[in-house]
Coordinates of C-alpha atoms and ligand atoms in Angstrom, one line a residue:
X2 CA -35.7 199.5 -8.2
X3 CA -38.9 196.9 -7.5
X4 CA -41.9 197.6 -5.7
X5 CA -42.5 197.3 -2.0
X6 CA -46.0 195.1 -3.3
X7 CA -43.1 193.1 -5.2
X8 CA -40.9 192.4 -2.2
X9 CA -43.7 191.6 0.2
X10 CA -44.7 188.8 -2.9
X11 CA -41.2 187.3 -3.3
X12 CA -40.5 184.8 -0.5
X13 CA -37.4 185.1 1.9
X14 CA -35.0 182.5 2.9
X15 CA -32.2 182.9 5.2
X16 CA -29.1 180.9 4.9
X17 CA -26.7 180.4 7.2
X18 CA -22.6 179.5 5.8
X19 CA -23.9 181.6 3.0
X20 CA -20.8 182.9 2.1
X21 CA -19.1 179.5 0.6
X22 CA -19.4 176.1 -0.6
X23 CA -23.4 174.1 -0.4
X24 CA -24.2 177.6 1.4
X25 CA -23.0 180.0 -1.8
X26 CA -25.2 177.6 -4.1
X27 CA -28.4 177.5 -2.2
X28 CA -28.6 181.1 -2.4
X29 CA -27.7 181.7 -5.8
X30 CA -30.4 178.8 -6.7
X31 CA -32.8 180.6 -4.2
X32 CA -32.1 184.2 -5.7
X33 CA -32.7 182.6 -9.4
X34 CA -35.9 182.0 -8.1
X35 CA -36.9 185.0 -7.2
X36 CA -36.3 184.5 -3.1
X37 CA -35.2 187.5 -1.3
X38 CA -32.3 186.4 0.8
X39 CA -30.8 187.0 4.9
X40 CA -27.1 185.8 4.2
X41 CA -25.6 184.8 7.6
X42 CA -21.9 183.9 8.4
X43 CA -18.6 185.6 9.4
X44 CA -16.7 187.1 6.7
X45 CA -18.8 190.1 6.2
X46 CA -17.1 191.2 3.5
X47 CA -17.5 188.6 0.8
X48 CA -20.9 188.3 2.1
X49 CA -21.8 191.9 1.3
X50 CA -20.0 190.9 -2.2
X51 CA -22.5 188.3 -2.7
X52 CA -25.7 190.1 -2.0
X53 CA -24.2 192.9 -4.6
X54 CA -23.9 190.2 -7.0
X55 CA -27.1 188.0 -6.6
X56 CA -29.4 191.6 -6.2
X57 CA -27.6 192.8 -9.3
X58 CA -27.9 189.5 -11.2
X59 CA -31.5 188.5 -10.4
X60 CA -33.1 191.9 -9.1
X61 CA -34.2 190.4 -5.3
X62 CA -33.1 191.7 -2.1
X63 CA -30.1 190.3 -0.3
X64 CA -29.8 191.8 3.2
X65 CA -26.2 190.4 5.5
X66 CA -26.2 189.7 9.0
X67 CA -23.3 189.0 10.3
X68 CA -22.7 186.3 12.8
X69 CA -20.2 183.8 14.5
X70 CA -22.9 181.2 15.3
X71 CA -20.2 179.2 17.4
X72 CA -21.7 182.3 20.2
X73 CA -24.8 182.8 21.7
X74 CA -24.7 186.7 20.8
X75 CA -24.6 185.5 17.3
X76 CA -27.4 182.8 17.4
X77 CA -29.2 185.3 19.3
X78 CA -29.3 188.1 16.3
X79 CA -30.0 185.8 14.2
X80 CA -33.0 184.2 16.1
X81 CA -34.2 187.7 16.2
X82 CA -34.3 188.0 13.0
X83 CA -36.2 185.4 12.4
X84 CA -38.9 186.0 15.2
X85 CA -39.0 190.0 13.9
X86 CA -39.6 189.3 10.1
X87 CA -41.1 187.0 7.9
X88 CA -38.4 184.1 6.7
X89 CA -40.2 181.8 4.4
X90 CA -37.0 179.1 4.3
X91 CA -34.8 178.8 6.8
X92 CA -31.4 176.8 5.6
X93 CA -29.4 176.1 8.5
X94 CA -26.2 175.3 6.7
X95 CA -23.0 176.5 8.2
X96 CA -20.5 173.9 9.8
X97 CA -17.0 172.8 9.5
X98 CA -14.9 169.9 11.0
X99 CA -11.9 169.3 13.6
X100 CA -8.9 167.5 12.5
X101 CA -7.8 166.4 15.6
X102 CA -9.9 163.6 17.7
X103 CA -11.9 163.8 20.7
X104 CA -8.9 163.4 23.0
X105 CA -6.5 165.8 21.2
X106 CA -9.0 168.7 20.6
X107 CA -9.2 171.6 23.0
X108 CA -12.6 171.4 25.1
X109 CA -13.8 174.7 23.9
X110 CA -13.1 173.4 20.3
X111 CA -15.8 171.0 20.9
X112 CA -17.8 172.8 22.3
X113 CA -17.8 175.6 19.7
X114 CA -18.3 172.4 17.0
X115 CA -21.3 171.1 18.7
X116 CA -23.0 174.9 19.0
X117 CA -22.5 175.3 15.0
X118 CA -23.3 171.9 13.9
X119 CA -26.4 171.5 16.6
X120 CA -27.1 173.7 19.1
X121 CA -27.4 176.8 16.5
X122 CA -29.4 174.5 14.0
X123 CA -31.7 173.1 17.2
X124 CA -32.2 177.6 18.5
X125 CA -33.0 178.6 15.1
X126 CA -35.5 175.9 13.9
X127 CA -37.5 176.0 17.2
X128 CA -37.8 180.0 16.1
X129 CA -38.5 180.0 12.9
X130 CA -40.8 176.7 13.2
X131 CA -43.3 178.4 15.7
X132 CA -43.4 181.3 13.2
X133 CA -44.3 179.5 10.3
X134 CA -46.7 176.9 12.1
X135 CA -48.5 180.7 12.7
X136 CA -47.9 181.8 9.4
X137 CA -49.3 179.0 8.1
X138 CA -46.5 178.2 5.8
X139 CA -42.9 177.8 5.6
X140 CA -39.9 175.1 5.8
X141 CA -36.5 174.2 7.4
X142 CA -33.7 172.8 6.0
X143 CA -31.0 171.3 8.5
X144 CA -27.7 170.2 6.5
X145 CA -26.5 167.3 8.6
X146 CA -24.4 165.2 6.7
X147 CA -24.3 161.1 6.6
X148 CA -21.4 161.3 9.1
X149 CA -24.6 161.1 11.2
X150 CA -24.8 157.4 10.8
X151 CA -20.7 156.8 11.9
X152 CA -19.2 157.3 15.1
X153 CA -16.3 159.8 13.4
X154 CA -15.4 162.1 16.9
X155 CA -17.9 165.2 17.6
X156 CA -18.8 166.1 14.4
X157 CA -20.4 162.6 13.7
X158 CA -21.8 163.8 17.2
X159 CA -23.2 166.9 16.5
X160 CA -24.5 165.9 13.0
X161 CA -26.6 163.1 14.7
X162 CA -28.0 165.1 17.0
X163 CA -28.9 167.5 14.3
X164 CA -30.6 164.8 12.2
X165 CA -32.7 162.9 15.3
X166 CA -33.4 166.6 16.4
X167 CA -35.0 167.8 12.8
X168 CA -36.8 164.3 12.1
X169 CA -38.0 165.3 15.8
X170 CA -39.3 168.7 14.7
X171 CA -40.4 166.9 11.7
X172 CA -43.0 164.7 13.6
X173 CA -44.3 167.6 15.8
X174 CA -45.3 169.2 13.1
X175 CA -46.5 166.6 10.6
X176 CA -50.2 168.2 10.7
X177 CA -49.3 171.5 9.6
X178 CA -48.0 173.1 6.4
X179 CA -44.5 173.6 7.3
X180 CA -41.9 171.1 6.0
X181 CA -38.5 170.0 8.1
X182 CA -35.6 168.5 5.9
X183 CA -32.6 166.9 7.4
X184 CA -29.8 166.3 4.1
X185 CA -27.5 164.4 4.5
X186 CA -24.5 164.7 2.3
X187 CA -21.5 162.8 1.7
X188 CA -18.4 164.5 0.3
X189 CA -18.9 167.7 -1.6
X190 CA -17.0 169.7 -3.5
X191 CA -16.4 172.8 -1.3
X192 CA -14.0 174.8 1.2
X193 CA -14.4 172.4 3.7
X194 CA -11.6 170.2 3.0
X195 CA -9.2 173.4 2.6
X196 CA -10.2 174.8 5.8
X197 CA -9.8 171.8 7.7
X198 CA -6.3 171.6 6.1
X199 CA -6.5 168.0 4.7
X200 CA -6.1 166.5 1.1
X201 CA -9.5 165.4 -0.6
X202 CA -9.6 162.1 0.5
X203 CA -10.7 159.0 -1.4
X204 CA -11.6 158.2 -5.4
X205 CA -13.1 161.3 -7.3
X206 CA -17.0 158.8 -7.9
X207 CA -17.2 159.7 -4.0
X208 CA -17.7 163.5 -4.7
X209 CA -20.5 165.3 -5.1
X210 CA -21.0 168.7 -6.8
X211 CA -22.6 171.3 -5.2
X212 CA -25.3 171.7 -7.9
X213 CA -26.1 168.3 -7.0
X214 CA -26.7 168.6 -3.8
X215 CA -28.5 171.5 -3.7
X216 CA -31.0 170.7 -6.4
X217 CA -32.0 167.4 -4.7
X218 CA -32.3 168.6 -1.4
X219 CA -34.5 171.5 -2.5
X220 CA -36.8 168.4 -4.4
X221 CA -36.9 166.6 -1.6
X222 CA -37.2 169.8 0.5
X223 CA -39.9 170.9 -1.4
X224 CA -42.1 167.4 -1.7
X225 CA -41.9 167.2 2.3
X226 CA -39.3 164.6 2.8
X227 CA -37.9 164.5 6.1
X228 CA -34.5 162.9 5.5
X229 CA -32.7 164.0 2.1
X230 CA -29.5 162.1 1.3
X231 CA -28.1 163.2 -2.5
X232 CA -26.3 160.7 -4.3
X233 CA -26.8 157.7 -5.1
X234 CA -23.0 156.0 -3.8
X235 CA -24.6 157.8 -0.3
X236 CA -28.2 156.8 -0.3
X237 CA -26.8 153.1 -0.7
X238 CA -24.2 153.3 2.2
X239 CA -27.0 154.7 4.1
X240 CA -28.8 151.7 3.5
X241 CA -25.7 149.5 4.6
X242 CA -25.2 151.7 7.8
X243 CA -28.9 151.1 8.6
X244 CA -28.2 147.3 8.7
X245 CA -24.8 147.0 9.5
X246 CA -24.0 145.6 12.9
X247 CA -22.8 149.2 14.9
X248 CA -19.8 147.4 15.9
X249 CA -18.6 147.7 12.1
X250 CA -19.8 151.0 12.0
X251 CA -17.3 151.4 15.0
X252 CA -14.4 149.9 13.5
X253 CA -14.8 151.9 9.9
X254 CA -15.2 155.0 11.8
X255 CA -12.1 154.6 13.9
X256 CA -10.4 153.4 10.8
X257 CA -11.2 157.1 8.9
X258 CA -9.1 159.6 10.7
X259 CA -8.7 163.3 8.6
X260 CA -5.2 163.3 10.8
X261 CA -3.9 159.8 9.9
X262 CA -5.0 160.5 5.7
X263 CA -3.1 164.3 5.9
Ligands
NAP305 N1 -18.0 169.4 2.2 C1 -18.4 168.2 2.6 O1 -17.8 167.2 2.3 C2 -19.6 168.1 3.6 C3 -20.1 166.8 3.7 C4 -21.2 166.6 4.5 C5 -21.8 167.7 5.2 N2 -21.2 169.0 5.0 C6 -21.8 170.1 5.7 O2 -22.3 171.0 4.7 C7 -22.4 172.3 5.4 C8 -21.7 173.4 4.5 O3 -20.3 173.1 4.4 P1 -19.4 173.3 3.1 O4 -19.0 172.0 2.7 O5 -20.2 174.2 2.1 O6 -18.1 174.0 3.7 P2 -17.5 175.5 3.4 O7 -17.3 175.7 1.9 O8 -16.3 175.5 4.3 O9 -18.6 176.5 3.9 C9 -18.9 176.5 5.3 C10 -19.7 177.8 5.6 O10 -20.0 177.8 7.0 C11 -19.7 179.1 7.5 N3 -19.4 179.0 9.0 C12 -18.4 178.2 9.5 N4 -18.3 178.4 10.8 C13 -19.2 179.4 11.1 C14 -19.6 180.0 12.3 N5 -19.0 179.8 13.5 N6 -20.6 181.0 12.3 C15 -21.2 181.2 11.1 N7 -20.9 180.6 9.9 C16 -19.9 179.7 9.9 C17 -18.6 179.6 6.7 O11 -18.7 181.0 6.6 P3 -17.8 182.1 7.4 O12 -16.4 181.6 7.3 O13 -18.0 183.4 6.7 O14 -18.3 182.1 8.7 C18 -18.9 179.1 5.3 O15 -19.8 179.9 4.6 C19 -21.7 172.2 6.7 O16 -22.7 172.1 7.7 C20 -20.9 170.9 6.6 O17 -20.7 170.3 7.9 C21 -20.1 169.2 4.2

């Protein structure tokens, strides 16, 4: 067993979508470097799992709170986590997607979407960001993803309002030491797909690995950039979404339907 003079040295990052995917790898790549960990998500029991594995591995501390972050009970424990002890990195990383459009999703389902993919990330950041800007120190990480730039139903939605929300945050607190980080991924390598129930779409170049994504947005994290986009294939379609006339962006979005390519 460490010290408690060791623990309060090692920094702490909570993650939230811990369990799986871009989630599992950010802690893992955390704990190898010596962070002590907050895992956050649903499935309790292979989060418990993890923690066992990543204190045993690399000797930190991995607490679990639970939490559906789709509820306010759940963003509330987790906000008062963060505003009752010190979280050094907060990686608001949980999310999924709808298969069904805007007109054939259930109303709730939306709404649940848009509290994961935005509202959680916008309760959270605003917590932890006033305790770090008093701390001195700290830094956010807001997956988004670059469906931001497309109009693809209310996760496009959601994801947006995520990224104008964090390069937001970003700005008010430019004169401080605490660093805000929107990444925006393209496809990865993960659970998503599964859970969502579709095929992989498209040629394997368009994947990413979750390594990948994960070591460039904690560079880019880390050197203060405010918008993160791993990848090459995605940092140039960024550049085309930036220029492209938003009708086209329209048109490609409606074309790409996770219903029509299942
Ligand atoms: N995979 C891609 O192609 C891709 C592309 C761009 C952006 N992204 C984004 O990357 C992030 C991570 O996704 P992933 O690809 O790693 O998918 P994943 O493997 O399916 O993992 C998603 C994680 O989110 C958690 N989660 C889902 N709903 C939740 C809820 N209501 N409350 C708390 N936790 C919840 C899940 O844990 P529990 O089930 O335990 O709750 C899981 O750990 C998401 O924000 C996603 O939108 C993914």
């Amino acid at each position: 067993m460490d010290s408690r003079a060791d623990e309060a040295a090692r920094p702490r990052a909570l993650v939230t979508g811990a369990g799986a995917g871009l989630g599992r790898e950010y802690t893992r790549r955390l704990a190898a470097d010596s962070y002590d960990l907050v895992l956050v998500g649903r499935n309790e029991a292979r989060l418990r799992e993890l923690a066992q594995q990543l204190e045993s591995e690399f000797s930190i501390r991995a607490e679990v709170v639970p939490a559906d972050l789709s509820a306010a009970e759940g963003i509330d424990a987790i906000r008062a986590v963060i505003e009752s002890t010190r979280v050094d990195l907060l990686i608001n990383n949980a999310g999924y997607g709808l298969k069904h459009g805007l007109l054939d999703s259930d109303p709730d389902e939306l709404a649940e979407l848009d509290t994961v993919l935005s509202g959680a990330v916008r309760d959270l950041s605003v917590a932890a960001a006033k305790e770090m800007k008093a701390r001195g120190r700290g830094g956010i990480i807001n997956v988004s993803s670059l469906a931001a730039l497309t109009t693809m139903g209310q996760y496009a939605a959601s994801k947006s309002a995520a990224l104008v929300f964090t390069e937001a945050l970003a700005g008010e607190l430019r004169d401080t030491p605490v660093t805000v980080t929107a990444v925006l991924p393209g496809f990865i390598r993960t659970e998503f797909h599964e859970r969502l129930g579709v095929d992989r779409p498209g040629p394997g170049w368009i994947w990413l690995d979750v390594e990948h994504v994960v070591t460039r947005s904690l560079a880019d994290a880390r050197r203060g950039k405010v918008v993160s986009i791993p990848g090459w294939q995605y940092r140039l379609a960024a550049q085309v979404a930036h220029v492209a006339p938003r009708s086209l962006i329209r048109l490609g979005s409606e074309k790409f339907s996770f219903e029509r390519n299942s």
